[in-house]
Coordinates of C-alpha atoms and ligand atoms in Angstrom, one line a residue:
X106 CA -6.7 21.8 17.7
X107 CA -9.1 19.5 19.4
X108 CA -8.6 16.0 18.1
X109 CA -9.9 13.1 19.9
X110 CA -6.5 11.5 20.7
X111 CA -3.3 12.9 22.1
X112 CA -1.1 11.1 19.6
X113 CA 1.7 12.7 17.6
X114 CA 1.7 13.2 13.9
X115 CA 0.9 10.4 11.4
X116 CA 3.1 9.9 8.4
X117 CA 1.7 8.1 5.4
X118 CA 3.4 5.8 3.0
X119 CA 2.8 2.5 1.1
X120 CA 2.4 -0.6 3.2
X121 CA 4.1 -3.5 1.6
X122 CA 4.0 -6.2 4.3
X123 CA 0.9 -5.9 6.4
X124 CA 1.0 -5.9 10.2
X125 CA 1.4 -3.7 13.2
X126 CA 4.6 -2.9 15.1
X127 CA 5.0 -0.7 18.1
X128 CA 8.4 0.3 19.5
X129 CA 11.3 2.6 19.7
X130 CA 12.4 4.1 16.4
X131 CA 16.0 3.4 15.4
X132 CA 17.5 5.3 12.5
X133 CA 20.1 3.7 10.3
X134 CA 23.0 6.1 10.6
X135 CA 22.4 8.9 8.1
X136 CA 26.1 9.8 8.1
X137 CA 26.9 6.4 6.9
X138 CA 24.2 6.5 4.2
X139 CA 25.6 9.9 3.0
X140 CA 29.0 8.3 2.1
X141 CA 27.5 8.4 -1.4
X142 CA 25.1 11.2 -2.1
X143 CA 21.8 11.1 -4.0
X144 CA 21.3 11.7 -7.7
X145 CA 18.9 14.1 -9.2
X146 CA 16.4 12.5 -11.6
X147 CA 17.9 14.4 -14.5
X148 CA 21.0 12.3 -14.0
X149 CA 23.2 15.0 -12.5
X150 CA 24.8 13.9 -9.2
X151 CA 23.6 16.2 -6.5
X152 CA 25.6 18.7 -4.4
X153 CA 26.2 16.2 -1.6
X154 CA 27.6 13.7 -4.0
X155 CA 29.7 16.3 -5.7
X156 CA 31.0 17.6 -2.4
X157 CA 31.9 14.1 -1.5
X158 CA 33.8 13.6 -4.7
X159 CA 35.8 16.7 -4.2
X160 CA 36.8 15.7 -0.7
X161 CA 37.5 12.1 -1.6
X162 CA 41.2 13.1 -1.8
X163 CA 44.0 11.7 -3.9
X164 CA 46.3 9.1 -2.6
X165 CA 49.6 10.2 -1.1
X166 CA 48.5 13.8 -1.1
X167 CA 48.9 14.4 -4.9
X168 CA 46.9 17.5 -5.9
X169 CA 43.3 16.8 -7.1
X170 CA 43.1 16.5 -10.8
X171 CA 46.7 15.5 -11.5
X172 CA 46.7 12.3 -13.5
X173 CA 48.7 9.6 -11.6
X174 CA 51.8 8.0 -13.0
X175 CA 51.6 4.3 -13.9
X176 CA 52.9 3.1 -10.5
X177 CA 50.4 5.2 -8.6
X178 CA 47.6 4.1 -10.8
X179 CA 48.4 0.5 -10.2
X180 CA 48.7 1.0 -6.4
X181 CA 45.3 2.7 -6.3
X182 CA 43.7 0.1 -8.6
X183 CA 45.0 -2.7 -6.3
X184 CA 43.7 -0.9 -3.2
X185 CA 40.3 -0.7 -4.8
X186 CA 40.3 -4.3 -5.9
X187 CA 41.5 -5.5 -2.4
X188 CA 38.7 -3.5 -0.7
X189 CA 36.0 -4.6 -3.1
X190 CA 37.2 -8.2 -2.8
X191 CA 37.0 -8.0 1.0
X192 CA 33.5 -6.6 0.8
X193 CA 32.4 -9.2 -1.7
X194 CA 33.8 -11.9 0.6
X195 CA 31.8 -10.6 3.6
X196 CA 28.7 -10.6 1.4
X197 CA 29.3 -14.1 0.4
X198 CA 29.8 -15.2 4.0
X199 CA 26.4 -13.6 4.9
X200 CA 24.8 -15.2 1.9
X201 CA 26.0 -18.6 3.2
X202 CA 24.3 -17.9 6.5
X203 CA 21.0 -16.7 5.0
X204 CA 18.3 -18.6 3.2
X205 CA 15.9 -18.0 0.3
X206 CA 15.6 -14.6 -1.3
X207 CA 18.0 -13.1 1.3
X208 CA 20.7 -15.5 0.3
X209 CA 20.1 -14.8 -3.4
X210 CA 20.2 -11.0 -2.9
X211 CA 23.4 -11.1 -0.9
X212 CA 25.1 -13.4 -3.4
X213 CA 24.0 -11.1 -6.3
X214 CA 25.5 -8.2 -4.4
X215 CA 28.8 -10.0 -3.9
X216 CA 28.9 -10.5 -7.7
X217 CA 28.3 -6.8 -8.2
X218 CA 31.1 -5.9 -5.8
X219 CA 33.5 -8.0 -8.0
X220 CA 32.1 -6.5 -11.2
X221 CA 34.8 -5.9 -13.8
X222 CA 32.9 -3.1 -15.4
X223 CA 32.8 -1.2 -12.1
X224 CA 36.6 -1.8 -11.6
X225 CA 37.2 -0.5 -15.1
X226 CA 35.1 2.6 -14.4
X227 CA 37.1 3.2 -11.2
X228 CA 40.4 3.1 -13.2
X229 CA 38.9 5.5 -15.7
X230 CA 38.2 8.0 -12.8
X231 CA 41.6 7.3 -11.3
X232 CA 43.2 8.3 -14.6
X233 CA 41.4 11.7 -14.3
X234 CA 43.4 12.3 -11.1
X235 CA 40.8 11.4 -8.5
X236 CA 41.9 9.6 -5.3
X237 CA 40.8 6.0 -4.9
X238 CA 37.8 6.8 -2.6
X239 CA 36.6 9.6 -4.9
X240 CA 37.1 7.5 -8.0
X241 CA 35.0 4.6 -6.4
X242 CA 32.2 7.0 -5.7
X243 CA 32.4 8.7 -9.1
X244 CA 32.4 5.4 -10.9
X245 CA 29.4 4.2 -8.9
X246 CA 27.5 7.4 -9.7
X247 CA 28.0 6.9 -13.5
X248 CA 26.1 3.6 -13.0
X249 CA 23.5 5.3 -10.8
X250 CA 22.9 7.9 -13.6
X251 CA 22.5 5.0 -16.1
X252 CA 20.1 3.1 -13.8
X253 CA 18.1 6.2 -13.0
X254 CA 17.6 6.8 -16.7
X255 CA 16.5 3.2 -17.4
X256 CA 14.0 3.6 -14.4
X257 CA 11.7 0.8 -13.1
X258 CA 13.3 -2.1 -11.4
X259 CA 16.7 -1.1 -12.6
X260 CA 16.4 2.2 -10.6
X261 CA 15.4 0.3 -7.5
X262 CA 18.9 -1.4 -7.7
X263 CA 20.5 1.9 -7.1
X264 CA 20.3 1.4 -3.4
X265 CA 22.3 -1.9 -3.8
X266 CA 25.0 -0.1 -5.8
X267 CA 25.4 2.7 -3.4
X268 CA 25.4 0.3 -0.4
X269 CA 28.3 -1.7 -1.9
X270 CA 30.1 1.5 -2.7
X271 CA 29.7 2.8 0.8
X272 CA 31.1 -0.5 2.2
X273 CA 34.1 -0.4 -0.1
X274 CA 34.8 3.3 0.8
X275 CA 34.5 2.5 4.5
X276 CA 37.0 -0.4 3.9
X277 CA 39.3 2.0 2.1
X278 CA 39.1 4.4 4.9
X279 CA 39.8 1.7 7.5
X280 CA 36.3 2.3 9.0
X281 CA 33.9 -0.4 10.2
X282 CA 31.3 -1.5 7.6
X283 CA 28.2 0.8 7.6
X284 CA 25.0 -0.9 8.6
X285 CA 22.1 -1.4 11.0
X286 CA 22.3 0.2 14.5
X287 CA 22.5 -2.1 17.5
X288 CA 19.0 -2.8 19.0
X289 CA 19.2 -3.1 22.7
X290 CA 15.4 -3.6 22.8
X291 CA 13.0 -4.6 20.0
X292 CA 12.1 -1.6 17.9
X293 CA 11.3 -0.2 14.5
X294 CA 14.0 0.4 11.9
X295 CA 13.8 3.7 10.1
X296 CA 16.0 4.6 7.1
X297 CA 16.1 6.8 4.0
X298 CA 16.5 3.5 2.2
X299 CA 17.9 0.1 3.1
X300 CA 20.5 -2.0 1.4
X301 CA 19.9 -5.8 0.9
X302 CA 23.0 -6.5 2.8
X303 CA 21.4 -4.8 5.8
X304 CA 17.9 -6.2 5.4
X305 CA 19.0 -9.7 4.8
X306 CA 20.7 -9.9 8.2
X307 CA 17.8 -8.5 10.2
X308 CA 16.5 -10.3 13.3
X309 CA 12.7 -10.3 13.3
X310 CA 12.8 -10.8 17.0
X311 CA 14.4 -7.4 17.4
X312 CA 13.2 -5.5 14.3
X313 CA 9.5 -5.4 14.7
X314 CA 8.8 -3.1 11.8
X315 CA 10.6 -1.3 8.9
X316 CA 9.8 2.1 7.5
X317 CA 11.8 3.7 4.7
X318 CA 11.4 7.1 3.2
X319 CA 12.2 6.0 -0.4
X320 CA 11.8 2.7 -2.1
X321 CA 8.9 1.0 -3.8
X322 CA 6.8 -2.1 -3.5
X323 CA 9.4 -4.1 -5.5
X324 CA 12.5 -2.8 -3.8
X325 CA 14.7 -5.2 -2.0
X326 CA 13.6 -3.8 1.3
X327 CA 10.1 -4.8 0.5
X328 CA 11.0 -8.2 -0.9
X329 CA 13.1 -9.2 2.1
X330 CA 10.7 -7.7 4.7
X331 CA 8.1 -9.9 3.1
X332 CA 10.2 -12.9 3.4
X333 CA 11.0 -12.2 7.0
X334 CA 7.4 -11.3 7.8
X335 CA 8.3 -7.9 9.2
X336 CA 5.6 -5.2 8.8
X337 CA 7.0 -2.7 6.3
X338 CA 6.0 0.7 4.9
X339 CA 7.9 2.3 2.0
X340 CA 7.8 5.7 0.4
X341 CA 6.9 7.3 3.7
X342 CA 7.4 11.0 2.8
X343 CA 8.3 13.2 5.8
X344 CA 9.8 10.3 7.8
X345 CA 12.9 12.4 8.5
X346 CA 10.9 14.4 11.0
X347 CA 10.7 11.3 13.3
X348 CA 13.4 11.5 15.9
X349 CA 15.7 8.5 16.7
X350 CA 14.3 7.1 20.0
X351 CA 10.7 8.3 19.5
X352 CA 8.0 5.7 20.1
X353 CA 6.2 4.8 16.8
X354 CA 3.2 2.6 15.9
X355 CA 3.6 1.3 12.3
X356 CA 0.3 0.1 10.8
X357 CA 1.5 -1.4 7.5
X358 CA -2.0 -2.5 6.5
X359 CA -3.0 1.2 6.5
X360 CA 0.5 2.4 5.4
X361 CA 0.8 4.7 8.4
X362 CA 3.4 5.5 11.1
X363 CA 2.0 7.3 14.2
X364 CA 4.5 9.0 16.4
X365 CA 4.0 8.7 20.2
X366 CA 0.6 6.9 20.1
X367 CA -1.3 6.1 23.2
X368 CA 1.0 3.4 24.7
X369 CA -1.5 1.1 26.2
X370 CA -3.7 0.7 23.1
X371 CA -0.6 0.5 20.8
X372 CA 0.9 -2.4 22.8
X373 CA -2.5 -4.2 22.8
X374 CA -3.0 -3.7 19.1
X375 CA 0.6 -4.9 18.3
X376 CA 0.2 -8.0 20.4
X377 CA -3.2 -8.9 18.9
X378 CA -1.8 -8.3 15.4
X379 CA 1.1 -10.7 16.1
X380 CA -1.3 -13.5 17.1
X381 CA -3.4 -12.8 14.1
X382 CA -0.4 -12.9 11.7
X383 CA 0.5 -16.3 13.0
X384 CA -3.0 -17.5 12.3
X385 CA -3.2 -15.8 8.9
X386 CA -0.1 -17.5 7.8
X387 CA -1.9 -20.8 8.0
X388 CA -5.3 -19.7 6.7
X389 CA -6.4 -20.9 3.2
X390 CA -10.2 -20.3 3.4
X391 CA -13.1 -20.6 3.0
X392 CA -14.4 -17.9 5.3
X393 CA -16.4 -19.5 8.1
X394 CA -17.1 -18.2 11.6
X395 CA -16.3 -20.4 14.6
X396 CA -20.0 -21.4 14.8
X397 CA -19.9 -22.7 11.2
X398 CA -21.7 -19.6 9.8
X399 CA -20.3 -19.0 6.2
X400 CA -19.3 -15.5 5.3
X401 CA -19.1 -14.0 1.9
X402 CA -15.5 -12.7 1.9
X403 CA -14.6 -11.1 -1.5
X404 CA -11.7 -9.4 -3.2
X405 CA -11.3 -5.7 -4.3
X406 CA -9.6 -5.6 -7.7
X407 CA -8.7 -3.0 -10.3
X408 CA -8.0 -4.9 -13.4
X409 CA -8.1 -8.3 -15.0
X410 CA -4.7 -9.4 -13.8
X411 CA -5.7 -8.5 -10.2
X412 CA -9.0 -10.5 -10.6
X413 CA -7.0 -13.5 -11.9
X414 CA -4.6 -13.4 -9.0
X415 CA -7.5 -13.1 -6.6
X416 CA -9.1 -16.2 -8.2
X417 CA -6.0 -18.3 -7.3
X418 CA -6.6 -17.6 -3.6
X419 CA -9.4 -18.0 -1.0
X420 CA -11.6 -15.1 -2.3
X421 CA -15.2 -16.0 -2.6
X422 CA -15.6 -13.7 -5.6
X423 CA -15.1 -10.0 -6.3
X424 CA -17.0 -7.4 -4.2
X425 CA -15.5 -4.3 -5.8
X426 CA -14.0 -4.0 -9.3
X427 CA -12.8 -0.3 -9.4
X428 CA -13.1 0.2 -13.2
X429 CA -11.8 3.7 -13.1
X430 CA -8.4 2.5 -11.9
X431 CA -8.1 0.3 -15.1
X432 CA -8.3 3.5 -17.2
X433 CA -6.5 6.1 -15.2
X434 CA -3.7 6.4 -17.8
X435 CA -6.1 6.6 -20.8
X436 CA -6.3 10.0 -22.6
X437 CA -9.5 8.9 -24.4
X438 CA -12.5 6.7 -23.6
X439 CA -12.0 3.0 -24.3
X440 CA -14.4 1.7 -26.8
X441 CA -17.5 -0.4 -25.8
X442 CA -15.8 -3.4 -27.3
X443 CA -12.5 -2.9 -25.4
X444 CA -14.4 -2.3 -22.2
X445 CA -16.5 -5.4 -22.8
X446 CA -13.4 -7.5 -23.3
X447 CA -11.9 -6.3 -20.0
X448 CA -15.1 -6.8 -18.0
X449 CA -15.6 -10.3 -19.5
X450 CA -12.1 -11.2 -18.4
X451 CA -12.9 -10.1 -14.9
X452 CA -16.2 -11.9 -14.8
X453 CA -14.6 -15.1 -16.2
X454 CA -12.0 -15.1 -13.5
X455 CA -14.7 -16.3 -11.1
X456 CA -17.0 -18.3 -13.4
X457 CA -19.4 -19.4 -10.6
X458 CA -19.1 -16.7 -8.0
X459 CA -20.3 -13.1 -7.5
X460 CA -18.5 -10.3 -9.3
X461 CA -19.5 -6.7 -8.6
X462 CA -18.4 -4.2 -11.1
X463 CA -18.5 -0.5 -10.1
X464 CA -19.1 2.1 -12.7
X465 CA -16.5 4.7 -13.2
X466 CA -15.8 6.6 -10.0
X467 CA -14.0 9.4 -11.8
X468 CA -13.1 12.7 -10.1
X469 CA -11.6 13.9 -6.9
X470 CA -8.5 11.8 -6.2
X471 CA -9.1 9.7 -9.3
X472 CA -9.3 12.2 -12.3
X473 CA -10.0 10.4 -15.6
X474 CA -8.8 12.4 -18.6
X475 CA -11.7 11.4 -20.8
X476 CA -14.4 12.1 -18.3
X477 CA -14.4 15.8 -19.2
X478 CA -14.4 17.3 -15.7
X479 CA -13.5 20.9 -15.1
X480 CA -11.1 22.0 -12.4
X481 CA -13.0 22.4 -9.1
X482 CA -12.2 24.2 -5.8
X483 CA -13.5 21.3 -3.8
X484 CA -13.4 18.1 -6.0
X485 CA -14.4 15.7 -3.2
X486 CA -17.7 17.5 -3.1
X487 CA -17.9 18.1 -6.8
X488 CA -18.6 16.2 -10.0
X489 CA -17.4 12.7 -9.2
X490 CA -18.8 9.2 -9.4
X491 CA -22.4 9.0 -10.7
X492 CA -22.4 12.8 -11.0
X493 CA -20.3 12.7 -14.1
X494 CA -23.6 11.6 -15.7
X495 CA -24.7 15.3 -15.3
X496 CA -22.0 16.4 -17.8
X497 CA -21.8 13.4 -20.1
X498 CA -24.7 11.0 -20.0
X499 CA -23.2 8.8 -22.7
X500 CA -20.3 7.7 -20.6
X501 CA -22.3 5.7 -18.2
X502 CA -24.6 4.3 -20.9
X503 CA -21.7 3.0 -22.9
X504 CA -20.1 1.4 -19.8
X505 CA -23.4 -0.3 -18.9
X506 CA -23.7 -1.5 -22.6
X507 CA -20.1 -2.9 -22.3
X508 CA -20.9 -4.8 -19.1
X509 CA -24.1 -6.2 -20.5
X510 CA -22.1 -7.4 -23.5
X511 CA -19.5 -8.9 -21.2
X512 CA -22.3 -10.8 -19.4
X513 CA -23.6 -12.2 -22.7
X514 CA -20.1 -13.3 -23.6
X515 CA -19.4 -15.0 -20.3
X516 CA -22.9 -16.2 -19.6
X517 CA -23.7 -18.8 -16.8
X518 CA -23.6 -17.2 -13.4
X519 CA -22.8 -13.9 -15.1
X520 CA -25.7 -13.6 -17.5
X521 CA -27.0 -10.7 -15.4
X522 CA -23.8 -9.0 -14.0
X523 CA -23.9 -7.2 -10.7
X524 CA -23.1 -3.5 -11.1
X525 CA -23.1 -0.6 -8.7
X526 CA -22.9 3.2 -8.9
X527 CA -20.5 5.2 -6.7
X528 CA -21.4 8.5 -5.0
X529 CA -25.2 8.1 -5.2
X530 CA -26.8 10.8 -3.1
X531 CA -30.5 11.1 -4.2
X532 CA -33.4 8.6 -4.7
X533 CA -33.7 10.0 -8.2
X534 CA -30.2 9.0 -9.1
X535 CA -30.8 5.5 -7.7
X536 CA -34.1 5.1 -9.6
X537 CA -32.5 6.3 -12.8
X538 CA -29.5 4.0 -12.4
X539 CA -31.6 1.0 -11.4
X540 CA -33.8 1.6 -14.5
X541 CA -30.9 1.9 -16.9
X542 CA -29.3 -1.3 -15.5
X543 CA -32.5 -3.3 -15.7
X544 CA -33.2 -2.2 -19.3
X545 CA -29.9 -4.0 -20.1
X546 CA -30.5 -7.1 -18.0
X547 CA -28.0 -6.0 -15.3
X548 CA -28.4 -6.4 -11.6
X549 CA -28.3 -2.9 -10.1
X550 CA -26.8 -1.8 -6.7
X551 CA -25.6 1.4 -5.2
X552 CA -22.8 2.3 -3.0
X553 CA -23.6 3.8 0.4
X554 CA -20.9 6.5 0.6
X555 CA -22.9 9.7 1.1
X556 CA -24.7 10.2 4.4
X557 CA -28.0 11.2 2.6
X558 CA -28.3 7.6 1.4
X559 CA -27.4 6.1 4.8
X560 CA -30.0 8.1 6.7
X561 CA -32.8 7.5 4.3
X562 CA -31.8 4.2 2.9
X563 CA -35.3 2.7 3.0
X564 CA -36.3 5.1 0.3
X565 CA -33.5 3.9 -2.0
X566 CA -34.1 0.1 -1.5
X567 CA -37.1 -0.3 -3.9
X568 CA -34.8 0.7 -6.8
X569 CA -31.9 -1.6 -6.3
X570 CA -31.0 -5.2 -5.6
X571 CA -28.0 -4.7 -3.3
X572 CA -26.0 -2.1 -1.3
X573 CA -22.3 -1.8 -0.8
X574 CA -21.0 0.5 1.9
X575 CA -17.9 2.5 0.9
X576 CA -16.6 3.3 4.4
X577 CA -13.7 5.3 3.0
X578 CA -16.0 8.0 1.6
X579 CA -18.8 7.5 4.1
X580 CA -16.4 8.3 6.9
X581 CA -14.9 11.2 5.0
X582 CA -18.4 12.8 4.5
X583 CA -19.8 11.9 7.9
X584 CA -16.8 13.4 9.7
X585 CA -16.3 16.3 7.2
X586 CA -12.6 15.3 7.0
X587 CA -10.6 14.9 3.9
X588 CA -9.6 11.2 3.6
X589 CA -6.3 12.3 2.0
X590 CA -5.2 14.4 5.0
X591 CA -2.7 12.7 7.3
X592 CA -3.4 15.4 9.9
X593 CA -7.0 14.3 10.1
X594 CA -6.3 10.6 10.2
X595 CA -7.9 10.4 13.7
X596 CA -11.2 11.8 12.2
X597 CA -11.2 9.6 9.1
X598 CA -11.1 6.5 11.2
X599 CA -13.9 4.1 10.3
X600 CA -14.1 3.1 14.0
X601 CA -15.9 6.4 14.6
X602 CA -19.1 5.5 16.5
X603 CA -21.2 7.7 14.3
X604 CA -20.1 5.8 11.2
X605 CA -20.7 2.5 12.9
X606 CA -24.2 3.6 13.9
X607 CA -25.0 4.5 10.3
X608 CA -23.8 1.1 9.1
X609 CA -26.1 -0.6 11.6
X610 CA -29.1 1.4 10.5
X611 CA -28.4 0.7 6.9
X612 CA -28.0 -3.0 7.6
X613 CA -31.2 -3.1 9.7
X614 CA -33.2 -1.2 7.0
X615 CA -32.0 -3.5 4.3
X616 CA -33.1 -6.5 6.3
X617 CA -36.7 -5.3 6.2
X618 CA -36.9 -3.8 2.7
X619 CA -40.3 -3.1 1.2
X620 CA -42.1 -6.1 -0.1
X621 CA -40.6 -8.4 2.5
X622 CA -37.3 -8.4 0.7
X623 CA -33.9 -8.7 2.3
X624 CA -31.4 -6.6 0.3
X625 CA -27.8 -7.8 0.8
X626 CA -25.4 -5.2 2.2
X627 CA -21.7 -5.5 1.8
X628 CA -18.8 -3.3 3.0
X629 CA -16.0 -2.7 0.4
X630 CA -14.1 0.1 2.0
X631 CA -10.9 -0.3 3.9
X632 CA -12.8 -0.9 7.2
X633 CA -13.5 -4.4 6.0
X634 CA -9.8 -5.1 5.8
X635 CA -9.3 -4.4 9.5
X636 CA -9.8 -7.9 11.0
X637 CA -11.3 -6.6 14.3
X638 CA -13.5 -4.2 12.6
X639 CA -14.6 -6.9 10.1
X640 CA -16.0 -8.9 13.0
X641 CA -17.8 -5.8 14.2
X642 CA -19.3 -5.2 10.7
X643 CA -20.8 -8.7 10.7
X644 CA -22.2 -8.0 14.1
X645 CA -23.8 -4.8 12.8
X646 CA -25.7 -6.9 10.2
X647 CA -23.5 -6.6 7.1
X648 CA -23.7 -9.7 4.9
X649 CA -20.4 -9.6 2.9
X650 CA -17.0 -8.1 3.2
X651 CA -14.7 -7.1 0.3
X652 CA -11.0 -6.4 0.9
X653 CA -7.7 -6.2 -0.9
X654 CA -6.5 -9.7 -1.9
X655 CA -3.5 -9.4 0.4
X656 CA -5.7 -8.7 3.4
X657 CA -8.0 -11.7 2.9
X658 CA -6.0 -14.2 5.1
X659 CA -6.0 -11.7 8.0
X660 CA -9.7 -11.1 7.8
X661 CA -10.5 -14.8 7.1
X662 CA -8.4 -16.0 10.1
X663 CA -9.9 -13.4 12.4
X664 CA -13.5 -14.5 11.4
X665 CA -12.6 -18.1 12.2
X666 CA -12.0 -17.1 15.8
X667 CA -15.5 -15.7 16.5
X668 CA -19.1 -16.7 16.4
X669 CA -21.9 -14.5 15.0
X670 CA -23.1 -14.0 18.5
X671 CA -19.6 -12.8 19.6
X672 CA -19.6 -10.4 16.6
X673 CA -22.9 -8.9 17.8
X674 CA -21.5 -8.5 21.3
X675 CA -18.3 -6.8 19.9
X676 CA -20.5 -4.5 17.7
X677 CA -22.5 -3.6 20.8
X678 CA -19.3 -2.8 22.7
X679 CA -18.1 -0.5 19.9
X680 CA -21.5 1.3 19.5
X681 CA -21.4 2.0 23.2
X682 CA -18.3 4.2 22.9
X683 CA -17.9 8.0 22.4
X684 CA -14.7 7.9 20.3
X685 CA -13.0 5.8 17.6
X686 CA -10.1 5.2 20.0
X687 CA -12.4 3.9 22.7
X688 CA -14.4 1.7 20.3
X689 CA -11.2 0.1 18.9
X690 CA -9.8 -0.4 22.4
X691 CA -13.1 -1.9 23.7
X692 CA -13.2 -4.4 20.8
X693 CA -9.5 -5.3 21.2
X694 CA -10.1 -5.9 24.9
X695 CA -13.3 -7.9 24.2
X696 CA -11.5 -10.1 21.6
X697 CA -8.4 -10.8 23.8
Ligands
PEP921 C1 -15.0 3.7 -0.4 O1 -15.2 4.9 -0.5 O2 -15.0 3.1 0.7 C2 -14.8 2.9 -1.6 C3 -14.7 1.6 -1.6 O3 -14.5 3.6 -2.8 P1 -13.1 4.3 -3.1 O4 -12.2 4.0 -2.0 O5 -12.7 3.7 -4.4 O6 -13.5 5.7 -3.2
MG922 MG1 -15.6 5.7 -2.5

């Protein structure tokens, strides 16, 4: 297949601590992790665990399943207590050397190792005739089953339980404690999952990044990686295919792990990222270029809580409120009143600043149960976004009514709320949408996500008051590459020069709209969250950037380093390239 770069496969997960890391991959020993097997979500310990249980052995060679006499039982109980106490003592010692969350987590695990309920459960298993190692594992698994059933945060503690169990079993076996491999050079740590006892002792100078196959955003791995400032990706399905010793580039902002990337550009990107992370750590806003030019740097949110969090930070407002995400779990359409209440809360979170609400972008990867869409062979090119209006005109009208009502309730700067439609592709749609908004006193805009709008944008401008470029979909449609495909990640890269050219022409056209108007053009796709690309976008003529709240300091800090003139020069460098890789490399080199 002819892709533009020679890099290996890209694995996707969820980035929980933004940043780039490039280095040699080091796996946490899988044999050690397998001391205790996994559990099936139904609560039945899996084959690996069962096999482990049956080979755990009884003490002194007594046949499996023979209940021990009292003396034997007491000996085994004492062996367990001694091993668990030793492990707890080591955890306490590490806690005393650590600080903050790490210390708390380690101390909590030491308490877990001394837990009386666990010891009692071990004795119960010993009475069934299991050896002390097998009884330790079986007792742990009963708690794992319980935690799995409870789910949520409790389920994320399963890793802690299994880790403590593995340490106790190693102690019983007279083996060294399982843990992190030795790093003889800085690298990236890979694991099925990590235990707090491991993550808490990590040296950020050696561990440049962490990728785990399991875990979630609230797992201990994520919490401690965040504290240590180590870029981290969790839930990276398919990670097992990456060999120990392979070179990997972790882009936790994008949630990707690229195997064997182009070395030179990976090293440059990682070094630039480290500099930026240091700057971002001290950035509190507002967004201003090095020449004093103020930039409208806004937040992307998906509900009222997200808007309220954004309002506590440096965001200059909201550039994209993805309303469909607030209703993804709803079987039926929320009433106009309920919608108005939600929209009013989001508007009120920024009483004096711009808030752009997007009408429901249902369909494709965001199916809304109540939008009445049929199964389609090709949903990304099907009934999604504004096109839902073709099958249910009332849905959009009711949403616009709700937003207008929210504007009346909040008033002030929000008496004519900004609202934009996703997936606009024809002038008729823009005209119709603009008209329906204005009837209700709303300020209409459209997203530029479909190439037909980008290439003929001057014809759309008379009908709207602003544009917002959705680079995620614009890139997908320009490159004819599914944005969900990890195999096509090199194609769905917003650094593609063809995409950059389109953005430039949209910004230029909006700057000379009919009637001498200048129509503001924002970018709210992920491209705006890439600090280097953000500078390029400003240089292409974009007037605002909207990014995830967590990405704001990175973008804000990068903007503070450049003048508008420099942004224009960087944009010219990128436009003068043939490939996304070259464009990115040219801008990185130009920014160094
Ligand atoms: C986009 O396409 O860039 C965009 C912001 O919309 P979404 O990611 O929600 O499709
Ligand atoms: Mg989109």
